[in-house]
Short mmCIF file of C-alpha atoms and ligand atoms in Angstrom, two decimals:
data_model
loop_
_atom_site.label_atom_id
_atom_site.label_comp_id
_atom_site.label_asym_id
_atom_site.label_seq_id
_atom_site.Cartn_x
_atom_site.Cartn_y
_atom_site.Cartn_z
CA MET A 138 -130.57 148.59 56.12
CA ALA A 139 -129.56 146.08 58.50
CA GLU A 140 -127.18 143.48 57.45
CA LYS A 141 -128.79 140.52 55.80
CA ILE A 142 -127.33 137.51 58.11
CA SER A 143 -127.49 134.02 56.66
CA PHE A 144 -130.58 132.25 58.08
CA GLU A 145 -128.58 128.79 57.59
CA ALA A 146 -127.66 127.10 60.94
CA PRO A 147 -123.80 127.17 61.23
CA ARG A 148 -122.18 124.55 58.94
CA GLY A 149 -122.83 121.07 60.37
CA MET A 150 -125.59 121.90 63.03
CA ARG A 151 -129.04 121.29 62.68
CA ASP A 152 -132.47 122.77 62.53
CA PHE A 153 -135.68 120.52 63.46
CA TYR A 154 -138.64 122.28 61.71
CA PRO A 155 -141.65 120.67 62.82
CA GLU A 156 -141.71 117.44 60.36
CA ASP A 157 -137.81 116.96 61.28
CA MET A 158 -139.57 116.72 64.90
CA THR A 159 -142.18 114.27 63.83
CA TRP A 160 -138.95 111.69 62.68
CA ARG A 161 -136.94 112.84 66.11
CA ASN A 162 -140.38 112.08 68.54
CA LYS A 163 -140.36 108.57 66.71
CA VAL A 164 -136.87 107.91 67.11
CA PHE A 165 -136.80 109.25 70.77
CA ASP A 166 -139.73 107.38 71.53
CA ALA A 167 -138.53 104.05 70.38
CA PHE A 168 -135.02 104.86 72.32
CA ARG A 169 -137.42 105.64 75.66
CA ALA A 170 -139.25 103.00 75.31
CA SER A 171 -136.68 100.11 74.95
CA ALA A 172 -135.14 101.81 77.59
CA ASP A 173 -137.64 101.37 79.94
CA ALA A 174 -138.56 98.16 79.07
CA TYR A 175 -135.06 96.87 79.45
CA GLY A 176 -135.03 98.51 83.08
CA PHE A 177 -132.71 101.68 82.52
CA GLU A 178 -132.76 104.44 84.44
CA PRO A 179 -132.84 108.15 83.02
CA TYR A 180 -129.95 110.15 83.84
CA ASP A 181 -129.11 113.81 82.43
CA ALA A 182 -126.18 116.09 82.86
CA CYS A 183 -124.40 119.35 81.43
CA VAL A 184 -123.19 119.65 77.93
CA VAL A 185 -120.44 121.51 79.02
CA GLU A 186 -117.35 119.48 80.56
CA SER A 187 -113.76 120.58 81.47
CA TYR A 188 -111.67 119.78 78.29
CA ASP A 189 -109.17 117.55 80.37
CA LEU A 190 -111.79 114.93 81.33
CA LEU A 191 -112.80 114.50 77.57
CA ALA A 192 -109.46 114.85 75.67
CA ARG A 193 -107.64 111.80 75.20
CA LYS A 194 -104.24 110.10 73.79
CA ALA A 195 -103.41 111.78 70.54
CA GLY A 196 -104.29 109.59 67.66
CA GLU A 197 -107.77 109.13 68.52
CA GLU A 198 -110.34 110.76 66.37
CA VAL A 199 -113.01 111.92 68.44
CA GLY A 200 -110.12 113.92 70.61
CA GLU A 201 -109.06 116.10 67.98
CA GLN A 202 -112.86 116.62 67.06
CA ILE A 203 -113.55 118.48 70.42
CA TYR A 204 -115.30 121.90 70.24
CA HIS A 205 -113.32 123.46 73.18
CA PHE A 206 -112.67 127.19 74.38
CA TYR A 207 -111.89 129.32 77.47
CA ASP A 208 -114.50 130.86 79.24
CA LYS A 209 -114.17 134.40 81.21
CA SER A 210 -112.30 132.69 84.10
CA GLU A 211 -109.76 131.03 81.49
CA ARG A 212 -111.12 127.53 82.52
CA HIS A 213 -110.41 125.41 79.57
CA ILE A 214 -114.29 123.82 78.84
CA ALA A 215 -115.45 121.59 75.86
CA LEU A 216 -118.46 120.90 74.81
CA ARG A 217 -118.88 117.05 75.18
CA ALA A 218 -118.49 114.88 72.08
CA GLU A 219 -119.63 111.66 73.81
CA MET A 220 -121.74 111.12 77.25
CA THR A 221 -119.08 108.27 78.14
CA PRO A 222 -116.55 110.36 79.95
CA THR A 223 -119.52 112.17 81.80
CA LEU A 224 -121.12 109.13 83.05
CA ALA A 225 -117.58 107.93 84.93
CA ARG A 226 -117.67 110.85 86.07
CA MET A 227 -120.70 111.14 87.52
CA VAL A 228 -120.22 107.53 88.83
CA ALA A 229 -116.65 108.10 90.34
CA GLN A 230 -118.07 110.91 92.10
CA ARG A 231 -120.66 109.12 94.10
CA GLN A 232 -119.24 105.52 93.70
CA LYS A 233 -119.23 104.85 97.64
CA GLU A 234 -122.99 105.89 97.99
CA LEU A 235 -124.45 104.07 94.53
CA ARG A 236 -125.49 100.32 94.36
CA PHE A 237 -123.92 98.54 91.22
CA PRO A 238 -124.56 97.13 89.02
CA LEU A 239 -126.13 100.23 87.42
CA LYS A 240 -128.17 100.33 84.37
CA TRP A 241 -128.52 103.97 83.18
CA THR A 242 -129.79 105.58 80.27
CA THR A 243 -129.65 108.97 78.80
CA ILE A 244 -130.21 110.96 74.94
CA ALA A 245 -127.54 113.53 74.97
CA GLN A 246 -126.71 115.73 72.51
CA CYS A 247 -123.06 115.61 71.34
CA PHE A 248 -120.55 118.00 69.45
CA ARG A 249 -117.57 116.94 67.10
CA TYR A 250 -115.98 118.87 64.61
CA GLU A 251 -116.14 116.00 61.92
CA ARG A 252 -115.67 116.13 58.52
CA MET A 253 -119.09 116.27 56.89
CA THR A 254 -120.32 113.18 54.91
CA LYS A 255 -123.67 111.08 54.77
CA GLY A 256 -124.58 110.30 58.21
CA ARG A 257 -122.13 112.58 59.89
CA LYS A 258 -122.96 115.78 61.28
CA ARG A 259 -121.35 118.32 63.88
CA GLU A 260 -123.98 117.78 66.50
CA HIS A 261 -126.36 114.73 67.05
CA TYR A 262 -128.58 113.31 69.45
CA GLN A 263 -126.96 109.84 71.00
CA TRP A 264 -129.04 107.95 72.64
CA ASN A 265 -126.49 106.26 75.65
CA LEU A 266 -126.98 102.74 77.55
CA ASP A 267 -124.51 101.72 79.77
CA ILE A 268 -124.49 98.89 82.77
CA ILE A 269 -121.76 99.87 85.33
CA GLY A 270 -120.49 97.24 87.50
CA GLU A 271 -121.24 94.00 86.22
CA ASP A 272 -118.51 91.56 84.35
CA SER A 273 -120.96 89.12 83.14
CA VAL A 274 -121.34 89.08 79.00
CA LEU A 275 -125.48 89.13 80.68
CA ALA A 276 -124.37 93.09 80.37
CA GLU A 277 -123.57 92.98 76.88
CA GLU A 278 -126.98 90.88 75.84
CA GLU A 279 -128.88 93.49 77.68
CA VAL A 280 -127.33 96.58 76.12
CA ILE A 281 -127.68 95.10 72.26
CA GLY A 282 -131.14 94.03 73.04
CA ALA A 283 -132.52 96.81 74.05
CA ALA A 284 -130.76 98.53 71.14
CA VAL A 285 -132.16 95.67 68.59
CA ASP A 286 -135.77 96.06 70.27
CA ALA A 287 -135.63 100.01 69.43
CA LEU A 288 -134.83 99.14 65.79
CA LYS A 289 -137.87 96.88 65.79
CA ARG A 290 -140.00 99.49 67.71
CA MET A 291 -138.85 102.41 64.97
CA GLY A 292 -140.37 99.85 62.16
CA LEU A 293 -137.59 98.08 60.91
CA GLY A 294 -136.96 94.11 60.40
CA SER A 295 -133.62 91.83 61.50
CA GLY A 296 -133.60 91.61 57.63
CA ASP A 297 -132.63 95.58 57.58
CA PHE A 298 -129.54 95.60 59.92
CA LYS A 299 -127.13 93.28 61.80
CA VAL A 300 -125.10 94.15 64.91
CA HIS A 301 -121.15 93.10 63.86
CA VAL A 302 -119.54 91.55 67.06
CA SER A 303 -115.87 91.13 67.89
CA SER A 304 -113.91 91.42 70.94
CA ARG A 305 -110.82 93.28 71.68
CA LYS A 306 -109.55 90.35 74.24
CA PHE A 307 -109.86 88.01 71.45
CA LEU A 308 -108.03 90.35 68.59
CA GLY A 309 -105.10 90.26 71.12
CA GLU A 310 -104.77 86.83 71.86
CA LEU A 311 -104.78 86.38 67.91
CA LEU A 312 -101.91 89.27 67.62
CA ALA A 313 -100.07 87.70 70.67
CA LYS A 314 -100.43 84.29 68.55
CA SER A 315 -98.87 85.66 65.68
CA GLY A 316 -96.14 87.47 67.87
CA ILE A 317 -97.03 91.02 68.16
CA ALA A 318 -96.11 92.35 71.46
CA PRO A 319 -98.82 93.39 73.67
CA ASP A 320 -97.67 96.65 73.71
CA LEU A 321 -98.03 97.16 70.36
CA HIS A 322 -101.68 96.27 70.25
CA ALA A 323 -103.26 99.48 70.77
CA GLN A 324 -101.40 100.97 67.83
CA VAL A 325 -103.18 98.00 65.68
CA PHE A 326 -106.41 98.91 66.99
CA LEU A 327 -106.49 102.08 66.20
CA ALA A 328 -104.87 101.33 62.28
CA LEU A 329 -107.16 98.45 61.94
CA ASP A 330 -110.32 100.63 62.94
CA LYS A 331 -109.55 102.85 59.96
CA ARG A 332 -110.08 99.83 57.47
CA GLY A 333 -112.25 100.78 54.66
CA LYS A 334 -112.22 104.52 55.61
CA MET A 335 -108.44 104.79 54.01
CA PRO A 336 -106.20 102.87 51.93
CA ASP A 337 -104.51 99.30 53.35
CA SER A 338 -100.80 100.85 52.60
CA GLU A 339 -101.83 104.20 54.81
CA ILE A 340 -102.80 101.67 57.45
CA ALA A 341 -99.69 99.57 56.93
CA ALA A 342 -97.73 102.92 57.43
CA MET A 343 -99.54 103.83 60.39
CA MET A 344 -98.85 100.19 61.94
CA LYS A 345 -95.10 100.60 61.04
CA ASP A 346 -95.20 103.77 62.36
CA GLY A 347 -95.96 102.61 65.89
CA GLY A 348 -93.49 100.27 65.88
CA LEU A 349 -94.57 97.24 63.98
CA SER A 350 -92.15 95.22 61.72
CA ASP A 351 -92.98 94.06 58.22
CA ALA A 352 -93.87 90.83 59.20
CA ASP A 353 -96.13 92.13 62.25
CA VAL A 354 -98.18 94.24 59.78
CA SER A 355 -98.80 90.43 57.54
CA ALA A 356 -99.48 89.11 60.11
CA ALA A 357 -102.15 91.67 61.59
CA PHE A 358 -103.66 92.12 58.33
CA ALA A 359 -103.93 88.20 58.02
CA ILE A 360 -105.84 87.92 61.25
CA MET A 361 -108.62 90.23 59.73
CA ASP A 362 -109.46 87.23 57.56
CA THR A 363 -110.57 85.00 60.76
CA LYS A 364 -114.22 83.88 60.21
CA GLU A 365 -115.04 82.28 63.88
CA TYR A 366 -114.91 83.38 66.88
CA ALA A 367 -114.34 79.85 68.37
CA GLY A 368 -112.02 80.03 71.36
CA CYS A 369 -113.22 83.27 72.36
CA ALA A 370 -115.40 82.08 75.42
CA GLU A 371 -117.45 85.64 75.95
CA LEU A 372 -118.40 85.61 72.45
CA GLU A 373 -119.91 81.95 72.57
CA GLU A 374 -121.70 82.99 75.65
CA LEU A 375 -123.04 86.31 74.36
CA PHE A 376 -124.10 84.42 71.11
CA GLU A 377 -126.14 81.91 73.14
CA LEU A 378 -127.71 84.34 75.08
CA ALA A 379 -128.84 86.04 72.38
CA ARG A 380 -130.46 82.81 70.87
CA THR A 381 -132.04 82.64 74.12
CA ALA A 382 -133.49 86.03 74.41
CA GLY A 383 -134.62 85.73 70.75
CA PHE A 384 -132.08 88.54 68.77
CA ALA A 385 -129.12 85.82 67.76
CA ASP A 386 -130.81 86.34 64.12
CA SER A 387 -129.64 89.92 64.61
CA LEU A 388 -126.01 88.98 65.52
CA VAL A 389 -123.09 88.54 63.46
CA PHE A 390 -119.28 87.92 63.93
CA ASP A 391 -117.10 90.25 62.64
CA ILE A 392 -113.65 90.32 63.10
CA SER A 393 -112.86 93.65 61.96
CA VAL A 394 -114.97 95.54 64.33
CA ILE A 395 -112.20 97.38 66.52
CA ARG A 396 -114.00 100.80 67.33
CA GLY A 397 -112.27 104.23 67.23
CA LEU A 398 -111.99 104.56 70.99
CA SER A 399 -109.09 103.28 73.26
CA TYR A 400 -110.69 102.79 76.30
CA TYR A 401 -113.12 99.40 75.11
CA THR A 402 -111.49 96.16 76.62
CA GLY A 403 -113.34 93.02 75.99
CA VAL A 404 -116.53 92.58 73.22
CA VAL A 405 -116.88 95.52 70.84
CA PHE A 406 -119.90 95.78 68.37
CA GLU A 407 -121.37 97.93 65.98
CA CYS A 408 -124.86 97.70 64.05
CA PHE A 409 -125.02 98.27 60.23
CA ASP A 410 -128.08 98.09 57.68
CA THR A 411 -127.76 95.09 55.31
CA LYS A 412 -127.34 96.89 52.41
CA GLY A 413 -124.36 98.65 53.53
CA GLU A 414 -125.65 101.88 52.50
CA PHE A 415 -125.20 103.91 55.68
CA ARG A 416 -122.62 104.30 58.32
CA ALA A 417 -122.86 102.65 61.49
CA ILE A 418 -126.35 102.87 63.29
CA PHE A 419 -124.75 102.11 67.15
CA GLY A 420 -121.94 101.17 68.63
CA GLY A 421 -120.55 100.12 72.05
CA GLY A 422 -118.56 97.59 73.85
CA ARG A 423 -117.35 96.56 77.20
CA TYR A 424 -114.74 99.14 78.91
CA ASP A 425 -113.69 98.04 82.50
CA ASN A 426 -110.70 100.46 82.66
CA LEU A 427 -112.35 103.76 82.19
CA LEU A 428 -113.24 104.56 85.84
CA THR A 429 -109.70 104.30 87.13
CA THR A 430 -108.19 106.04 84.08
CA ILE A 431 -109.87 109.14 85.46
CA GLY A 432 -109.18 108.52 89.21
CA GLY A 433 -112.12 106.18 90.26
CA GLU A 434 -112.41 102.38 91.80
CA PRO A 435 -111.92 100.26 89.34
CA THR A 436 -115.60 98.74 87.61
CA SER A 437 -116.31 97.16 85.11
CA ALA A 438 -118.90 98.43 82.05
CA VAL A 439 -120.60 98.19 79.31
CA GLY A 440 -122.43 100.53 76.81
CA LEU A 441 -123.15 101.84 73.52
CA GLY A 442 -124.12 104.86 72.13
CA PHE A 443 -126.67 105.41 69.25
CA GLY A 444 -127.23 108.44 67.48
CA ASP A 445 -130.42 109.87 65.88
CA VAL A 446 -128.76 111.28 62.27
CA VAL A 447 -128.22 107.75 60.56
CA VAL A 448 -131.14 105.90 61.73
CA THR A 449 -133.45 108.59 60.41
CA GLU A 450 -131.73 108.22 57.08
CA LEU A 451 -132.24 104.61 57.49
CA LEU A 452 -135.84 104.95 58.21
CA LYS A 453 -136.62 107.47 55.87
CA ALA A 454 -135.17 104.99 52.84
CA ARG A 455 -137.10 101.92 54.07
CA LEU A 456 -140.27 103.38 55.71
CA GLY A 457 -140.83 106.60 52.80
CA ASP A 458 -140.53 110.17 53.74
CA GLY A 459 -143.70 110.80 55.50
CA ALA A 460 -143.93 107.56 57.65
CA ALA A 461 -143.14 109.00 60.93
CA ALA A 462 -146.53 111.65 60.32
CA GLU A 463 -149.65 110.15 61.97
CA LYS A 464 -153.39 111.61 61.91
CA LYS A 465 -154.09 112.73 65.08
CA GLY A 466 -156.42 115.04 66.65
CA VAL A 467 -159.58 117.26 65.68
CA ALA A 468 -159.60 120.30 63.74
CA VAL A 469 -162.13 123.03 64.49
CA GLY A 470 -163.35 125.49 61.78
CA PHE A 471 -165.78 128.38 61.56
CA MET A 472 -167.33 129.93 58.41
CA PHE A 473 -168.03 133.56 59.84
CA PRO A 474 -167.20 135.21 62.60
CA GLU A 475 -170.57 134.80 64.47
CA GLN A 476 -169.48 131.32 64.73
CA ARG A 477 -166.69 132.07 66.55
CA ASP A 478 -167.70 131.63 70.41
CA ALA A 479 -169.25 128.25 69.44
CA ALA A 480 -166.09 127.14 67.95
CA VAL A 481 -164.14 128.35 70.64
CA ARG A 482 -167.09 126.60 73.18
CA LEU A 483 -166.67 123.45 71.36
CA ALA A 484 -162.82 123.37 71.27
CA ALA A 485 -162.87 123.90 75.07
CA LYS A 486 -165.41 120.89 75.08
CA LEU A 487 -163.31 118.33 73.06
CA ARG A 488 -160.32 119.37 74.88
CA GLY A 489 -162.12 118.91 78.55
CA GLU A 490 -162.57 115.31 76.90
CA GLY A 491 -158.55 114.84 76.58
CA GLU A 492 -158.71 116.24 72.52
CA ARG A 493 -156.10 117.06 70.95
CA VAL A 494 -157.37 120.17 69.33
CA ASP A 495 -156.09 122.57 66.44
CA LEU A 496 -158.65 125.89 66.29
CA ALA A 497 -158.91 127.79 63.53
CA LEU A 498 -157.63 131.19 64.21
CA ARG A 499 -160.00 132.85 62.08
CA SER A 500 -163.45 132.27 59.85
CA GLN A 501 -162.58 130.44 56.62
CA LYS A 502 -164.49 129.08 53.47
CA PRO A 503 -164.73 125.42 54.07
CA LYS A 504 -162.68 124.02 51.21
CA LYS A 505 -159.37 126.20 52.74
CA PHE A 506 -160.16 124.80 55.89
CA PHE A 507 -160.49 121.11 54.97
CA SER A 508 -157.38 121.37 52.83
CA HIS A 509 -155.23 123.11 55.69
CA ALA A 510 -156.91 120.27 58.18
CA ASP A 511 -155.43 117.52 56.09
CA GLN A 512 -152.16 119.16 55.74
CA SER A 513 -151.59 119.70 59.03
CA GLY A 514 -152.34 116.23 59.74
CA ALA A 515 -155.92 115.83 61.55
CA ALA A 516 -157.74 112.62 62.11
CA LYS A 517 -161.02 114.57 62.12
CA ALA A 518 -162.49 117.74 61.57
CA VAL A 519 -165.41 120.11 62.55
CA PHE A 520 -166.64 123.02 60.40
CA LEU A 521 -169.15 125.06 62.03
CA GLY A 522 -171.68 127.18 59.84
CA PRO A 523 -174.58 129.31 60.63
CA ASP A 524 -177.17 126.26 60.01
CA ASP A 525 -175.08 124.18 62.59
CA ILE A 526 -175.76 126.71 65.29
CA GLU A 527 -179.35 127.12 64.42
CA LYS A 528 -179.67 122.82 64.69
CA GLY A 529 -177.66 123.03 67.52
CA VAL A 530 -175.51 119.95 65.83
CA ALA A 531 -172.41 119.83 64.11
CA ARG A 532 -170.75 117.16 61.95
CA ILE A 533 -167.42 115.91 62.57
CA LYS A 534 -165.45 114.23 59.87
CA ASP A 535 -162.76 111.09 59.16
CA MET A 536 -160.33 113.01 57.41
CA SER A 537 -159.34 109.25 56.32
CA THR A 538 -162.22 107.43 55.69
CA ARG A 539 -164.28 110.92 55.11
CA GLU A 540 -167.35 109.52 57.06
CA GLU A 541 -169.66 112.02 59.20
CA LYS A 542 -170.75 111.64 62.31
CA GLU A 543 -173.31 114.24 64.18
CA ILE A 544 -171.97 116.05 67.48
CA ALA A 545 -174.43 118.03 69.76
CA LEU A 546 -172.81 121.19 70.29
P1 HAM B 601 -119.12 105.90 68.95
O1 HAM B 601 -119.14 105.11 67.88
O2 HAM B 601 -117.99 107.53 68.79
O3 HAM B 601 -119.31 105.76 70.21
O4 HAM B 601 -120.86 106.74 68.43
C1 HAM B 601 -121.75 106.30 68.46
C2 HAM B 601 -122.94 105.98 67.74
O5 HAM B 601 -123.28 107.97 67.81
C3 HAM B 601 -122.72 106.13 66.60
O6 HAM B 601 -122.72 104.88 65.89
C4 HAM B 601 -123.44 107.02 65.35
O7 HAM B 601 -124.86 106.38 65.58
C5 HAM B 601 -123.51 108.18 66.21
N1 HAM B 601 -122.57 109.39 65.98
C6 HAM B 601 -121.66 109.76 66.36
N2 HAM B 601 -120.47 110.71 65.67
C7 HAM B 601 -121.44 110.98 65.28
C8 HAM B 601 -121.83 112.08 64.41
N3 HAM B 601 -120.62 113.29 64.16
N4 HAM B 601 -122.91 112.44 63.46
C9 HAM B 601 -123.95 112.01 63.60
N5 HAM B 601 -124.20 110.56 64.39
C10 HAM B 601 -122.49 110.58 65.15
C11 HAM B 601 -119.15 106.69 71.59
O8 HAM B 601 -119.73 107.77 71.27
C12 HAM B 601 -119.43 105.98 72.92
N6 HAM B 601 -119.05 106.61 73.90
C13 HAM B 601 -120.60 104.98 73.00
C14 HAM B 601 -120.53 104.23 74.16
C15 HAM B 601 -121.23 104.32 75.24
N7 HAM B 601 -119.50 103.24 74.35
C16 HAM B 601 -120.03 102.96 75.85
N8 HAM B 601 -121.13 103.48 76.40
#
């Protein structure tokens, strides 16, 4: 006898059964519609990359979570953990020909060997929006605006989520004012980004390991109590633009948003549900140096990544588990083998008219047919029996209202 293997997907990886696909499609449809409404162009790339491109400085969480391996020619290959390095590579490759600013979008499957918690899988789809080659904070307004628009298309209201916004430049200025040397700031960002995820004592130890004095550490923690962005021109302008665009009610200033990736240089943001039940819905910011880091020409950039996992959990919690399923199409069934041809003909006719038709594959009793039609989410159903064929008319039933209408066969 064959050895039985596990029926489960590898830990952290996901299967999508049809009921899962209804959710995934709902989320992806909103991603695509918003990207389009905001004028982003789609692009795509390979899922594997060279390890060197993806791996970054030690201490960065994502770098440690990369799935990597050697191919048969000993190339060091990795599955992408995020899209941004690939995007930077693609832009750098054609930097002379491309017309900036670029507004590009993709839905990329990403892999991270994460510790499995709520909202974190080892594989997820991440919607990316990036604007490359624009210094103005209008770029931040457009990417955040599009992401807020997507959440609304999915059925959430502005009371369900908030985009927490800060600026690394602003935080850097505050740190400098407190006397913390600029070359220690990256260390401070890295440590403070862990707030809420590990005890403050460990964060303090991280900063001290990075070369900060006790006074520096206390100053860094004190800055985390800053409640206003006054003095930060780019944040003031961003909030003003969001007011003009009509989504300022979805933004809050939050100095504790730092972001775990080291390439961010200016505005940074992260979206959370207002009840604080879930992990970050999306996150992003300005990263003006990434292209030069990989050897390209200096180019400013702003973007975000919006995963499918957290938002689907949030939607299920707020809208209900079945909310993604919509009734659609016509189910066609028949009672005896003698009506099969008529059913096939009717299905062909309806499909020709542009209907989605789910044709029963064998004769069955009406009760069974209608209960299947109900379960499979058909909006309408037609069942053919001997009498219908004789009369040349059938009844098409609306599955929600139970109303019936006659149609000619
Ligand atoms: P990130 O914050 O690492 O940023 O990820 C962005 C979003 O992807 C998160 O807010 C979350 O929705 C989702 N996500 C990340 N990891 C997982 C996981 N293991 N399971 C489920 N969902 C996950 C970036 O990746 C940046 N590259 C975004 C960006 C684009 N910045 C500029 N352009």
